[in-house]
Short mmCIF file of C-alpha atoms in Angstrom, two decimals:
data_model
loop_
_atom_site.label_atom_id
_atom_site.label_comp_id
_atom_site.label_asym_id
_atom_site.label_seq_id
_atom_site.Cartn_x
_atom_site.Cartn_y
_atom_site.Cartn_z
CA MET A 1 -10.32 21.44 -9.92
CA ARG A 2 -11.26 18.37 -7.52
CA ARG A 3 -10.45 17.84 -3.38
CA ALA A 4 -8.38 14.86 -3.44
CA ALA A 5 -7.77 12.21 -0.44
CA LEU A 6 -5.22 9.49 1.00
CA LEU A 7 -4.49 7.33 3.87
CA TYR A 8 -0.74 8.73 4.79
CA HIS A 9 1.32 7.35 6.25
CA PRO A 10 5.33 8.15 6.01
CA ASP A 11 6.35 3.85 5.11
CA GLY A 12 3.88 4.22 2.29
CA PHE A 13 4.42 6.91 0.13
CA THR A 14 8.93 7.42 0.73
CA THR A 15 11.46 5.67 -0.05
CA ALA A 16 13.81 7.53 2.46
CA GLY A 17 15.43 5.91 5.50
CA GLY A 18 14.22 2.38 4.49
CA PRO A 19 14.23 -0.81 2.21
CA MET A 20 13.85 0.06 -1.60
CA LEU A 21 10.92 -1.97 -2.53
CA GLY A 22 8.07 -1.61 -5.00
CA ARG A 23 5.42 -0.70 -2.88
CA ARG A 24 7.49 2.26 -1.39
CA VAL A 25 9.15 3.93 -5.07
CA ALA A 26 5.06 3.20 -6.41
CA GLY A 27 3.53 5.09 -3.65
CA GLU A 28 6.24 7.68 -3.36
CA GLU A 29 5.56 7.78 -7.71
CA PHE A 30 1.97 8.23 -7.33
CA LEU A 31 1.68 10.91 -4.73
CA ARG A 32 4.36 12.88 -7.03
CA GLY A 33 2.38 12.20 -10.10
CA LEU A 34 -1.27 12.54 -8.28
CA LEU A 35 0.06 16.58 -7.31
CA ARG A 36 1.64 16.70 -10.69
CA HIS A 37 -1.24 15.47 -12.73
CA GLY A 38 -4.22 15.61 -10.88
CA ASP A 39 -5.74 18.82 -10.97
CA ILE A 40 -5.84 18.67 -7.43
CA ALA A 41 -7.47 22.09 -5.54
CA GLU A 42 -6.61 20.55 -2.00
CA LEU A 43 -5.44 17.19 -0.92
CA ARG A 44 -6.59 16.10 2.87
CA ALA A 45 -4.88 12.96 4.94
CA LEU A 46 -6.10 10.43 7.14
CA VAL A 47 -3.43 10.23 9.82
CA GLN A 48 -2.48 7.74 12.47
CA SER A 49 -0.49 11.11 15.07
CA PRO A 50 0.46 14.74 14.85
CA GLU A 51 4.14 13.41 13.39
CA HIS A 52 2.27 11.47 10.35
CA GLY A 53 0.47 15.00 10.05
CA ALA A 54 3.73 16.89 9.84
CA ALA A 55 5.19 14.47 7.74
CA PHE A 56 2.41 14.94 5.46
CA ALA A 57 2.70 18.90 5.03
CA ARG A 58 6.21 18.89 4.52
CA HIS A 59 6.08 16.08 1.87
CA VAL A 60 3.17 17.90 0.29
CA ALA A 61 5.10 21.46 1.06
CA GLU A 62 8.27 20.12 -0.81
CA LEU A 63 6.40 18.50 -3.95
CA ALA A 64 3.73 21.30 -4.45
CA PRO A 65 4.35 24.43 -2.39
CA GLY A 66 0.99 26.41 -1.83
CA LEU A 67 -1.20 23.68 -1.89
CA ALA A 68 -3.63 23.72 0.65
CA ALA A 69 -2.98 20.73 2.30
CA SER A 70 -4.54 19.07 5.65
CA ALA A 71 -4.16 15.97 8.21
CA HIS A 72 -7.06 14.76 10.19
CA GLY A 73 -7.09 12.02 12.40
CA PHE A 74 -9.39 8.74 12.70
CA ASP A 75 -11.50 10.57 15.33
CA ALA A 76 -12.73 13.38 12.05
CA PRO A 77 -13.79 11.08 9.93
CA ASP A 78 -16.49 13.98 8.85
CA ARG A 79 -13.42 16.25 7.47
CA PHE A 80 -13.32 13.22 4.60
CA ASP A 81 -16.93 13.80 3.87
CA GLY A 82 -16.35 15.99 0.34
CA ALA A 83 -13.31 14.68 -0.65
CA GLY A 84 -14.92 11.96 -2.75
CA THR A 85 -12.57 8.85 -2.56
CA ILE A 86 -9.82 8.26 0.07
CA PHE A 87 -6.82 6.55 -1.74
CA LEU A 88 -5.39 3.57 0.36
CA PRO A 89 -1.82 2.41 -0.53
CA GLY A 90 -2.44 -1.13 -0.06
CA ALA A 91 -4.74 -4.01 -0.39
CA GLY A 92 -6.21 -4.12 3.18
CA MET A 93 -9.32 -2.01 3.36
CA ALA A 94 -11.56 -3.67 5.68
CA SER A 95 -10.71 -1.87 8.98
CA TYR A 96 -10.72 1.61 6.99
CA ALA A 97 -14.14 0.18 6.10
CA TRP A 98 -15.69 -0.95 9.67
CA TRP A 99 -14.15 3.39 10.89
CA ARG A 100 -16.73 4.82 7.96
CA ARG A 101 -19.71 2.34 9.02
CA ARG A 102 -18.98 4.01 12.81
CA HIS A 103 -19.63 7.62 11.00
CA ARG A 104 -21.92 7.27 7.15
CA GLN A 105 -21.17 4.37 4.79
CA ASN A 106 -22.20 6.44 1.78
CA ALA A 107 -19.86 9.57 3.02
CA PHE A 108 -16.87 8.57 1.06
CA SER A 109 -15.62 6.08 -1.44
CA LEU A 110 -12.30 3.73 -0.26
CA CYS A 111 -9.89 2.44 -2.59
CA GLY A 112 -7.16 0.79 -2.22
CA VAL A 113 -4.33 -1.21 -4.73
CA THR A 114 -2.41 -4.02 -5.03
CA HIS A 115 1.04 -4.88 -4.26
CA THR A 116 2.03 -8.25 -3.40
CA THR A 117 -0.71 -10.48 -2.75
CA ALA A 118 1.57 -13.43 -1.50
CA THR A 119 1.71 -12.17 2.17
CA ASP A 120 -0.72 -14.15 4.11
CA ARG A 121 -1.45 -10.61 5.96
CA THR A 122 -2.57 -9.74 2.52
CA MET A 123 -4.19 -12.87 1.57
CA ASP A 124 -6.22 -12.34 4.53
CA ALA A 125 -6.91 -8.66 4.25
CA ILE A 126 -8.24 -10.00 0.81
CA GLY A 127 -10.60 -12.15 2.50
CA ASP A 128 -12.10 -9.73 4.72
CA LEU A 129 -13.18 -7.52 2.22
CA LEU A 130 -15.96 -10.26 1.59
CA VAL A 131 -16.85 -10.14 5.61
CA ALA A 132 -15.98 -5.97 6.02
CA PRO A 133 -18.73 -3.66 5.08
CA LEU A 134 -16.91 -2.58 1.92
CA GLN A 135 -19.84 -0.99 -0.58
CA PRO A 136 -20.62 -1.26 -4.29
CA TRP A 137 -18.96 2.57 -4.57
CA ASP A 138 -16.03 0.91 -3.20
CA ALA A 139 -12.81 -0.54 -5.45
CA LEU A 140 -9.37 -2.40 -4.89
CA VAL A 141 -6.73 -1.07 -7.78
CA CYS A 142 -5.44 -4.52 -9.54
CA THR A 143 -2.23 -3.26 -10.99
CA SER A 144 -2.40 -6.40 -13.88
CA ARG A 145 -4.53 -8.52 -15.43
CA ALA A 146 -2.74 -11.67 -13.09
CA VAL A 147 -2.99 -9.89 -9.83
CA GLN A 148 -6.71 -9.51 -10.72
CA GLY A 149 -7.17 -12.66 -11.77
CA MET A 150 -5.53 -14.14 -8.38
CA VAL A 151 -7.36 -11.42 -6.20
CA ARG A 152 -10.73 -12.69 -7.61
CA ARG A 153 -10.30 -16.87 -7.23
CA LEU A 154 -8.65 -15.81 -3.81
CA LEU A 155 -12.63 -14.31 -3.55
CA GLU A 156 -14.64 -16.85 -5.14
CA GLU A 157 -12.85 -19.48 -2.62
CA HIS A 158 -13.24 -17.59 0.02
CA ALA A 159 -17.33 -16.75 -0.35
CA ALA A 160 -18.00 -20.27 -1.51
CA TYR A 161 -17.13 -21.38 1.81
CA LEU A 162 -18.79 -18.27 3.71
CA GLY A 163 -21.82 -19.75 1.31
CA GLN A 164 -21.51 -23.19 2.66
CA ARG A 165 -20.78 -21.66 6.38
CA PHE A 166 -23.51 -19.44 7.05
CA GLY A 167 -25.97 -20.50 3.85
CA ALA A 168 -24.82 -16.75 1.98
CA THR A 169 -26.38 -16.64 -1.20
CA GLU A 170 -24.33 -13.97 -2.59
CA VAL A 171 -21.41 -12.28 -0.57
CA VAL A 172 -20.06 -8.79 -2.67
CA GLY A 173 -16.70 -7.61 -2.25
CA PRO A 174 -15.40 -4.30 -3.71
CA ALA A 175 -14.97 -3.46 -7.28
CA LEU A 176 -11.62 -4.56 -9.01
CA PRO A 177 -10.56 -2.53 -11.56
CA ILE A 178 -7.30 -2.79 -13.56
CA ILE A 179 -5.19 0.39 -13.64
CA PRO A 180 -1.42 -0.03 -14.07
CA LEU A 181 1.75 1.45 -11.59
CA GLY A 182 3.11 4.26 -13.37
CA VAL A 183 6.25 6.01 -13.45
CA ASP A 184 7.73 9.40 -14.50
CA THR A 185 9.19 8.95 -17.67
CA ALA A 186 11.15 11.98 -17.96
CA ALA A 187 13.18 11.29 -14.99
CA TYR A 188 14.34 8.67 -16.70
CA ASP A 189 15.78 10.69 -19.56
CA GLN A 190 19.70 10.55 -19.43
CA SER A 191 21.84 13.45 -18.98
CA GLU A 192 24.40 14.35 -21.82
CA GLY A 193 27.84 11.97 -20.84
CA ALA A 194 26.46 9.63 -18.60
CA ARG A 195 26.35 6.47 -20.52
CA ALA A 196 30.21 7.14 -21.29
CA ARG A 197 31.01 8.25 -17.60
CA TRP A 198 29.12 4.60 -16.22
CA ARG A 199 30.54 2.74 -18.95
CA GLU A 200 34.41 4.33 -18.60
CA SER A 201 33.77 3.40 -14.58
CA LEU A 202 32.69 0.50 -15.19
CA GLY A 203 35.40 -0.44 -17.94
CA ILE A 204 33.07 -1.43 -20.82
CA GLY A 205 34.07 -0.68 -24.23
CA VAL A 206 32.33 1.23 -26.31
CA GLU A 207 31.56 -1.76 -28.91
CA GLU A 208 30.87 -3.99 -25.76
CA VAL A 209 27.18 -5.17 -23.90
CA ALA A 210 25.76 -4.91 -21.51
CA VAL A 211 23.02 -6.17 -19.61
CA LEU A 212 21.20 -4.46 -16.68
CA VAL A 213 19.41 -6.19 -14.09
CA MET A 214 17.87 -3.55 -11.47
CA GLY A 215 16.08 -3.81 -7.95
CA ARG A 216 16.19 -5.97 -5.12
CA LEU A 217 18.75 -8.39 -5.60
CA SER A 218 17.23 -11.68 -3.57
CA LEU A 219 16.59 -15.13 -4.04
CA ALA A 220 13.15 -15.28 -1.91
CA THR A 221 11.58 -12.17 -3.20
CA LYS A 222 13.07 -11.82 -6.44
CA PHE A 223 13.80 -13.94 -8.45
CA THR A 224 16.75 -17.45 -9.66
CA PRO A 225 19.05 -16.19 -10.99
CA GLY A 226 20.65 -19.52 -12.19
CA PRO A 227 18.43 -19.82 -15.45
CA MET A 228 19.50 -16.37 -16.57
CA TYR A 229 22.99 -16.78 -15.88
CA LEU A 230 22.84 -20.92 -18.07
CA ALA A 231 21.36 -18.77 -20.91
CA LEU A 232 23.59 -15.35 -20.68
CA GLU A 233 26.59 -17.68 -20.62
CA GLU A 234 24.80 -19.41 -24.16
CA ALA A 235 24.50 -16.22 -25.71
CA ALA A 236 27.63 -14.95 -24.25
CA ARG A 237 29.73 -17.61 -26.16
CA GLY A 238 28.22 -17.05 -29.63
CA ALA A 239 28.50 -13.25 -29.46
CA ALA A 240 31.37 -11.64 -31.42
CA GLN A 241 31.80 -8.50 -28.38
CA ARG A 242 32.23 -8.99 -24.85
CA VAL A 243 29.45 -9.02 -22.73
CA HIS A 244 28.74 -7.57 -19.41
CA LEU A 245 26.08 -7.90 -16.93
CA ILE A 246 25.63 -5.28 -14.19
CA LEU A 247 23.38 -6.15 -11.22
CA ALA A 248 22.21 -2.45 -9.87
CA GLY A 249 20.31 -2.79 -6.12
CA TYR A 250 20.97 -4.49 -2.73
CA PHE A 251 21.61 -7.43 -1.78
CA GLU A 252 18.50 -8.20 0.61
CA ALA A 253 20.18 -10.64 2.91
CA PRO A 254 24.11 -12.14 3.23
CA ARG A 255 23.66 -15.32 1.56
CA ASP A 256 22.09 -13.18 -1.63
CA ARG A 257 25.91 -11.89 -2.74
CA THR A 258 27.08 -15.10 -2.53
CA ILE A 259 24.17 -16.61 -4.76
CA PHE A 260 24.38 -13.23 -6.85
CA LEU A 261 28.17 -13.10 -7.42
CA GLU A 262 29.11 -16.51 -6.71
CA GLY A 263 26.48 -18.30 -8.95
CA ALA A 264 26.89 -16.06 -12.27
CA ALA A 265 31.56 -17.13 -11.49
CA ALA A 266 30.63 -20.50 -11.63
CA LEU A 267 27.18 -20.29 -14.30
CA CYS A 268 27.73 -17.40 -16.79
CA PRO A 269 32.02 -17.60 -16.61
CA SER A 270 32.14 -15.68 -20.36
CA VAL A 271 30.05 -12.98 -18.84
CA THR A 272 31.74 -9.71 -17.05
CA VAL A 273 29.79 -9.51 -13.84
CA HIS A 274 29.21 -5.62 -12.37
CA HIS A 275 27.65 -5.17 -8.94
CA VAL A 276 26.60 -1.11 -8.75
CA ASP A 277 24.60 -0.44 -5.57
CA ALA A 278 21.55 1.50 -7.41
CA THR A 279 19.28 2.21 -3.94
CA ALA A 280 20.29 6.13 -4.34
CA ASP A 281 20.87 9.08 -6.81
CA PRO A 282 22.57 9.28 -8.91
CA ALA A 283 22.95 5.75 -9.98
CA ARG A 284 19.69 5.67 -9.38
CA ARG A 285 18.61 7.17 -11.88
CA GLU A 286 21.71 7.17 -14.61
CA ILE A 287 22.69 3.41 -14.27
CA TRP A 288 19.95 3.02 -17.14
CA ALA A 289 22.65 4.82 -19.59
CA ALA A 290 25.27 2.09 -19.11
CA ALA A 291 22.90 -0.52 -20.28
CA ASP A 292 22.19 -1.79 -23.55
CA LEU A 293 19.37 -4.03 -22.81
CA PHE A 294 17.23 -4.91 -19.08
CA THR A 295 16.67 -8.57 -18.12
CA LEU A 296 14.11 -9.79 -15.07
CA PRO A 297 13.61 -13.27 -15.22
CA ILE A 298 11.23 -13.33 -12.39
CA ASP A 299 10.26 -16.46 -11.42
CA ASN A 300 8.57 -15.66 -8.07
CA ILE A 301 5.14 -15.19 -7.01
CA GLN A 302 5.81 -11.92 -4.90
CA GLU A 303 5.67 -10.13 -8.06
CA THR A 304 2.80 -8.25 -9.17
CA PHE A 305 3.17 -6.43 -11.59
CA GLY A 306 6.58 -5.26 -11.87
CA LEU A 307 7.89 -1.86 -12.12
CA ALA A 308 11.64 -2.26 -12.69
CA PRO A 309 10.99 -3.28 -16.88
CA VAL A 310 8.52 -0.20 -16.95
CA GLU A 311 11.38 1.90 -15.60
CA ALA A 312 13.74 0.55 -18.11
CA MET A 313 11.52 0.89 -21.06
CA ALA A 314 10.72 4.37 -19.90
CA ALA A 315 15.25 5.30 -20.42
CA GLY A 316 14.79 3.75 -23.92
CA LEU A 317 15.98 0.01 -23.12
CA PRO A 318 14.82 -3.26 -25.06
CA VAL A 319 13.57 -6.05 -22.52
CA VAL A 320 14.22 -9.59 -21.74
CA VAL A 321 11.14 -10.89 -19.22
CA THR A 322 9.73 -13.70 -18.10
CA ASP A 323 6.37 -14.00 -19.51
CA TRP A 324 4.95 -13.99 -16.13
CA ASP A 325 2.54 -11.57 -14.18
CA GLY A 326 2.14 -8.12 -15.23
CA PHE A 327 4.79 -8.22 -17.95
CA ARG A 328 2.73 -9.93 -19.62
CA ASP A 329 0.63 -6.69 -19.88
CA THR A 330 3.69 -4.01 -20.21
CA VAL A 331 6.21 -6.14 -22.69
CA GLY A 332 4.66 -6.42 -26.03
CA HIS A 333 6.57 -9.93 -27.33
CA GLY A 334 9.06 -8.88 -30.25
CA VAL A 335 8.10 -5.51 -30.19
CA HIS A 336 9.67 -3.58 -27.11
CA GLY A 337 11.76 -6.88 -26.18
CA PHE A 338 10.97 -10.53 -25.28
CA ARG A 339 9.18 -12.30 -22.63
CA VAL A 340 10.42 -15.63 -22.13
CA PRO A 341 7.57 -18.58 -21.75
CA THR A 342 7.14 -19.93 -18.20
CA VAL A 343 5.36 -23.08 -16.91
CA MET A 344 4.32 -24.10 -13.56
CA GLY A 345 3.56 -27.25 -11.96
CA GLY A 346 3.08 -29.96 -9.32
CA SER A 347 1.14 -29.24 -6.19
CA GLY A 348 1.93 -26.67 -3.43
CA ALA A 349 -0.25 -27.87 -0.68
CA ASP A 350 2.49 -28.87 1.96
CA LEU A 351 3.82 -25.25 1.21
CA ALA A 352 0.11 -23.30 1.90
CA LEU A 353 0.73 -25.91 4.89
CA ARG A 354 3.81 -24.94 6.54
CA TYR A 355 3.44 -21.22 6.04
CA ALA A 356 0.05 -21.14 7.28
CA ALA A 357 0.99 -23.09 10.33
CA GLY A 358 4.34 -21.07 11.08
CA MET A 359 6.72 -23.70 10.01
CA ASP A 360 8.32 -21.76 7.22
CA GLY A 361 9.10 -18.00 7.40
CA TYR A 362 7.44 -16.20 4.07
CA GLY A 363 10.72 -16.63 2.39
CA ASN A 364 11.00 -19.83 2.29
CA TYR A 365 7.68 -19.60 1.10
CA LEU A 366 8.53 -18.04 -1.76
CA VAL A 367 11.47 -20.44 -2.24
CA GLY A 368 9.36 -23.40 -2.24
CA ALA A 369 7.30 -21.61 -4.91
CA SER A 370 9.78 -21.16 -6.93
CA LEU A 371 10.84 -24.36 -7.49
CA GLY A 372 7.39 -24.79 -9.21
CA VAL A 373 8.15 -22.56 -11.66
CA ALA A 374 10.48 -22.68 -14.62
CA MET A 375 12.06 -20.36 -17.23
CA ASP A 376 12.49 -21.92 -20.88
CA VAL A 377 16.34 -20.99 -20.75
CA ARG A 378 16.93 -21.60 -24.58
CA ALA A 379 14.49 -18.92 -25.47
CA ALA A 380 16.06 -17.48 -23.22
CA ALA A 381 19.35 -17.85 -24.61
CA GLU A 382 17.70 -17.13 -28.09
CA ALA A 383 16.37 -14.04 -26.88
CA PHE A 384 19.47 -12.35 -25.65
CA ALA A 385 21.40 -13.62 -28.17
CA THR A 386 19.17 -11.59 -30.51
CA LEU A 387 19.59 -8.17 -28.96
CA ILE A 388 23.19 -8.87 -28.00
CA GLY A 389 24.37 -9.96 -31.95
CA ASN A 390 22.77 -6.44 -33.67
CA ALA A 391 22.58 -2.90 -32.46
CA GLU A 392 19.72 -1.73 -34.96
CA ARG A 393 17.44 -4.56 -33.47
CA ARG A 394 18.39 -3.15 -30.23
CA ARG A 395 17.63 0.88 -30.72
CA ALA A 396 14.74 0.21 -32.66
CA MET A 397 12.97 -1.78 -29.66
CA GLY A 398 14.43 0.46 -27.47
CA ALA A 399 12.77 3.34 -29.39
CA ALA A 400 9.09 1.58 -29.30
CA ALA A 401 9.70 1.01 -25.21
CA ARG A 402 10.35 4.09 -25.28
CA ALA A 403 7.54 5.25 -27.25
CA HIS A 404 5.09 2.70 -25.30
CA ALA A 405 6.33 3.67 -21.80
CA ARG A 406 5.81 7.27 -21.80
CA ALA A 407 2.24 7.10 -23.87
CA THR A 408 0.30 4.07 -21.56
CA TYR A 409 2.78 4.47 -17.86
CA ASP A 410 3.67 7.94 -17.19
CA TRP A 411 1.75 9.16 -14.54
CA ALA A 412 -0.05 11.70 -17.29
CA ALA A 413 -1.45 8.66 -18.41
CA VAL A 414 -2.14 6.67 -15.47
CA ILE A 415 -3.50 9.31 -12.83
CA PRO A 416 -6.66 10.49 -15.55
CA GLN A 417 -7.39 6.91 -15.04
CA TYR A 418 -7.81 6.81 -11.31
CA LEU A 419 -9.86 10.31 -11.14
CA ARG A 420 -12.67 8.27 -14.49
CA LEU A 421 -12.11 5.60 -11.63
CA PHE A 422 -13.26 8.03 -8.70
CA ASP A 423 -15.58 9.47 -11.05
CA ALA A 424 -17.25 6.53 -11.31
CA LEU A 425 -17.69 5.56 -7.52
CA ALA A 426 -18.75 8.85 -7.03
CA LYS A 427 -21.65 8.07 -9.55
CA VAL A 428 -22.32 4.66 -8.04
CA ARG A 429 -22.19 5.93 -4.51
CA ALA A 430 -25.22 8.54 -5.06
CA GLU A 431 -27.44 6.01 -6.96
CA GLY A 432 -26.36 2.96 -4.99
CA ALA A 433 -28.09 1.13 -1.74
CA GLU A 434 -25.44 0.43 1.53
CA GLN A 435 -25.05 -3.65 1.77
CA ALA A 436 -26.12 -4.38 5.45
CA PRO A 437 -26.65 -0.90 6.80
CA PRO A 438 -26.34 -0.60 10.54
CA ARG A 439 -29.41 -0.66 12.23
CA PRO A 440 -30.48 1.10 15.55
CA GLY A 441 -29.17 -0.55 18.88
CA ARG A 442 -26.87 -2.43 17.50
CA GLU A 443 -23.21 -2.17 16.81
CA PRO A 444 -22.16 -0.47 14.03
CA VAL A 445 -18.50 -2.61 14.61
CA PRO A 446 -19.76 -5.80 16.07
CA LEU A 447 -15.86 -6.90 17.09
CA ARG A 448 -14.50 -3.48 18.55
CA PRO A 449 -17.97 -2.59 20.26
CA ASP A 450 -18.07 0.13 22.95
CA PRO A 451 -16.28 -1.03 25.83
CA LEU A 452 -19.07 0.72 28.12
CA ARG A 453 -21.71 -1.60 26.70
CA ALA A 454 -20.23 -4.65 25.40
CA PHE A 455 -18.86 -5.05 29.71
CA ALA A 456 -22.12 -2.97 30.89
CA GLY A 457 -22.83 -6.45 33.40
CA TYR A 458 -19.34 -6.14 35.21
CA PRO A 459 -20.72 -3.06 37.39
CA THR A 460 -23.48 -2.98 39.83
CA ALA A 461 -25.63 -0.57 38.20
CA THR A 462 -25.19 1.39 34.94
CA LEU A 463 -25.49 5.01 33.90
CA THR A 464 -29.04 6.03 32.38
CA PRO A 465 -30.41 9.13 31.86
CA GLU A 466 -32.22 8.92 34.37
CA THR A 467 -29.75 8.32 36.97
CA ARG A 468 -29.59 10.85 39.43
CA PHE A 469 -26.70 12.80 41.33
CA VAL A 470 -26.24 15.09 44.26
CA LEU A 471 -23.25 17.67 45.02
CA ALA A 472 -20.72 15.47 47.71
CA PRO A 473 -19.98 16.99 50.82
CA GLY A 474 -18.00 20.28 50.52
CA ALA A 475 -17.35 19.45 46.50
CA GLY A 476 -17.05 22.83 44.35
CA PRO A 477 -14.31 25.00 42.16
CA GLN A 478 -11.50 25.03 44.83
CA LEU A 479 -11.97 21.59 45.82
CA LEU A 480 -12.55 20.21 41.31
CA ALA A 481 -9.16 22.05 40.70
CA ALA A 482 -7.14 20.18 43.54
CA ARG A 483 -8.36 16.68 43.14
CA ALA A 484 -7.59 17.47 39.25
CA GLY A 485 -4.10 18.46 39.94
CA ALA A 486 -2.98 15.60 42.24
CA PRO A 487 -0.27 13.02 39.83
CA GLY A 488 -2.93 10.54 38.27
CA THR A 489 -6.49 11.66 38.63
CA VAL A 490 -6.28 12.97 34.76
CA SER A 491 -4.89 10.00 32.67
CA ARG A 492 -6.50 10.89 29.50
CA GLY A 493 -7.42 14.74 29.85
CA SER A 494 -8.46 15.40 26.33
CA LEU A 495 -10.94 12.11 26.65
CA LEU A 496 -12.62 14.90 29.38
CA PRO A 497 -14.61 18.19 29.08
CA SER A 498 -13.13 21.47 29.88
CA MET A 499 -12.73 22.82 33.51
CA PRO A 500 -15.82 25.07 32.89
CA THR A 501 -18.22 22.18 32.07
CA LEU A 502 -17.55 20.34 35.02
CA THR A 503 -17.58 23.65 37.11
CA ALA A 504 -21.27 24.01 35.84
CA MET A 505 -21.78 21.17 36.60
CA LEU A 506 -20.85 21.33 40.13
CA ALA A 507 -22.84 24.59 40.04
CA ARG A 508 -25.92 22.89 38.58
CA LEU A 509 -25.72 20.57 41.54
CA ALA A 510 -25.28 22.89 44.09
CA GLN A 511 -28.79 23.81 43.26
CA GLY A 512 -30.13 20.26 44.37
CA SER A 513 -30.17 16.81 42.72
CA ALA A 514 -30.08 16.32 38.62
CA THR A 515 -30.33 13.41 36.28
CA ALA A 516 -27.41 12.39 33.97
CA ALA A 517 -29.27 14.21 30.85
CA GLU A 518 -29.98 17.50 32.76
CA LEU A 519 -26.29 17.63 34.07
CA ALA A 520 -24.73 16.82 30.40
CA GLY A 521 -27.54 18.28 27.94
CA PRO A 522 -25.24 21.98 28.67
CA ALA A 523 -22.32 20.91 27.70
CA PRO A 524 -21.24 22.89 24.61
CA ALA A 525 -21.52 20.92 21.58
CA ALA A 526 -17.67 20.01 21.40
CA GLU A 527 -18.19 18.51 24.22
CA ALA A 528 -21.30 16.31 23.61
CA GLY A 529 -19.49 13.51 23.73
CA ARG A 530 -17.30 13.92 26.71
CA ALA A 531 -19.72 15.73 29.00
CA VAL A 532 -21.19 12.12 30.96
CA ARG A 533 -17.48 10.94 31.05
CA GLY A 534 -16.87 13.59 33.35
CA LEU A 535 -19.65 12.85 35.21
CA MET A 536 -18.50 9.71 36.32
CA TRP A 537 -14.72 10.99 36.50
CA MET A 538 -16.23 13.86 39.31
CA ALA A 539 -18.23 10.76 40.86
CA LYS A 540 -15.00 8.45 40.23
CA TYR A 541 -13.05 10.74 42.38
CA ASP A 542 -15.98 11.71 45.11
CA LEU A 543 -17.62 15.07 43.07
CA VAL A 544 -20.49 14.44 42.63
CA ARG A 545 -22.26 11.05 44.42
CA ARG A 546 -25.26 8.83 42.41
CA GLN A 547 -28.55 8.97 44.49
CA PRO A 548 -29.37 6.07 45.39
#
């Protein structure tokens, strides 16, 4: 059994209380999979606040009662020294590398994971990997070959600029291994009667064919539905049975309801369209049972892996998807369903300029990019027609898809890949040399310096260990307590030493002048970093005075 650690923020590991976003689903399922299949003896969390620590404790107790779990803030990096690797649920790794540098760069590894890479914030985060103190024992997991290629291209372009600008001959980032997202495949086994119950509620006949779309229904951040409607219309016209389309999910924006529902009425009138809000159980887990095949014709650069087709395969559905990003890895063409060819063309330089300048928001940027992508509508129609008209083919592909999902994408198969990666990073960490180790006397984090050093030119004088202090007239324990008790005198008490330590300093000065080093030296080890600050606080309130 092993220790594990992760950066915990509820937004990254739960779908409760927020939109059903892919990264939230992936994070929620990752934590569940890690606790179930990771052979974990202890789980530690890096948290931003006590509230997040409490949420982490509740979450782990719900998933793995009795597991040793603890949450620690950023002021306690040493609590992760034995954890091996801290898992970060995103691509933003730079700030955590700088945080680690204040402590010890080879104390533990950092492992991030890609979700969407299209946002300006994510692209900046990826670029920052080359200038932040990431080490050879760190990794950014890419969930597909396509996203790995995109990240490499981004890093290569940024490295070329850094080399041109600063003369750097080698710019090294973290490792970029490929590990797919996972699902709990058993959760997609359908209960007895679910198919009949859902199809009856939707008015779908026993011999009729239902095509399912599952996910966020959004033109901006998911896909353009028009080409799918054209392909379904062509297939439905030639079908011997009625064809239904189930749009299961939520409309991201009010206009999406019009685009998806009225667009379907205009472009595929031969298909009966249903909308099901599948953001919560039981619909989220059961709606798959109503369908005969699944489709998701992505044409959007927002997508990087595509979890929904894997969920569909786990549910035993054949899939029709575009030959796009992660689908190219997950769906075997002609085996688990069909991948429809796509083509991209033209220049997007104007889109990049408008997005960078703030002229276009993220949604408009994505829609603009999707204008340069086309799915082969005729090939999609042929794929739909093949599956709509052949129940035996649907059953065979669905069975192959279910077996593939269980063997490859169940967390029982995915979590061991992470554990092997963590072990490999530990070996590199034990044997490797630091890149750009901190230098004595220099700021470990140059652009987030110690403020009392960075602004040392502001005051009349600066404190040194040899600076001498004397007791102010009348100062003692009673005056200390009175001034500490006045409103506003102690605004950040946790940053100051304890009252006994301050009292001990006053007692020492009652014997005569002393240096800052002599006054701070006897402080308890736990207060060593706060003792000098306490001395300055007493100087601020005229309990002690600097000796000229």
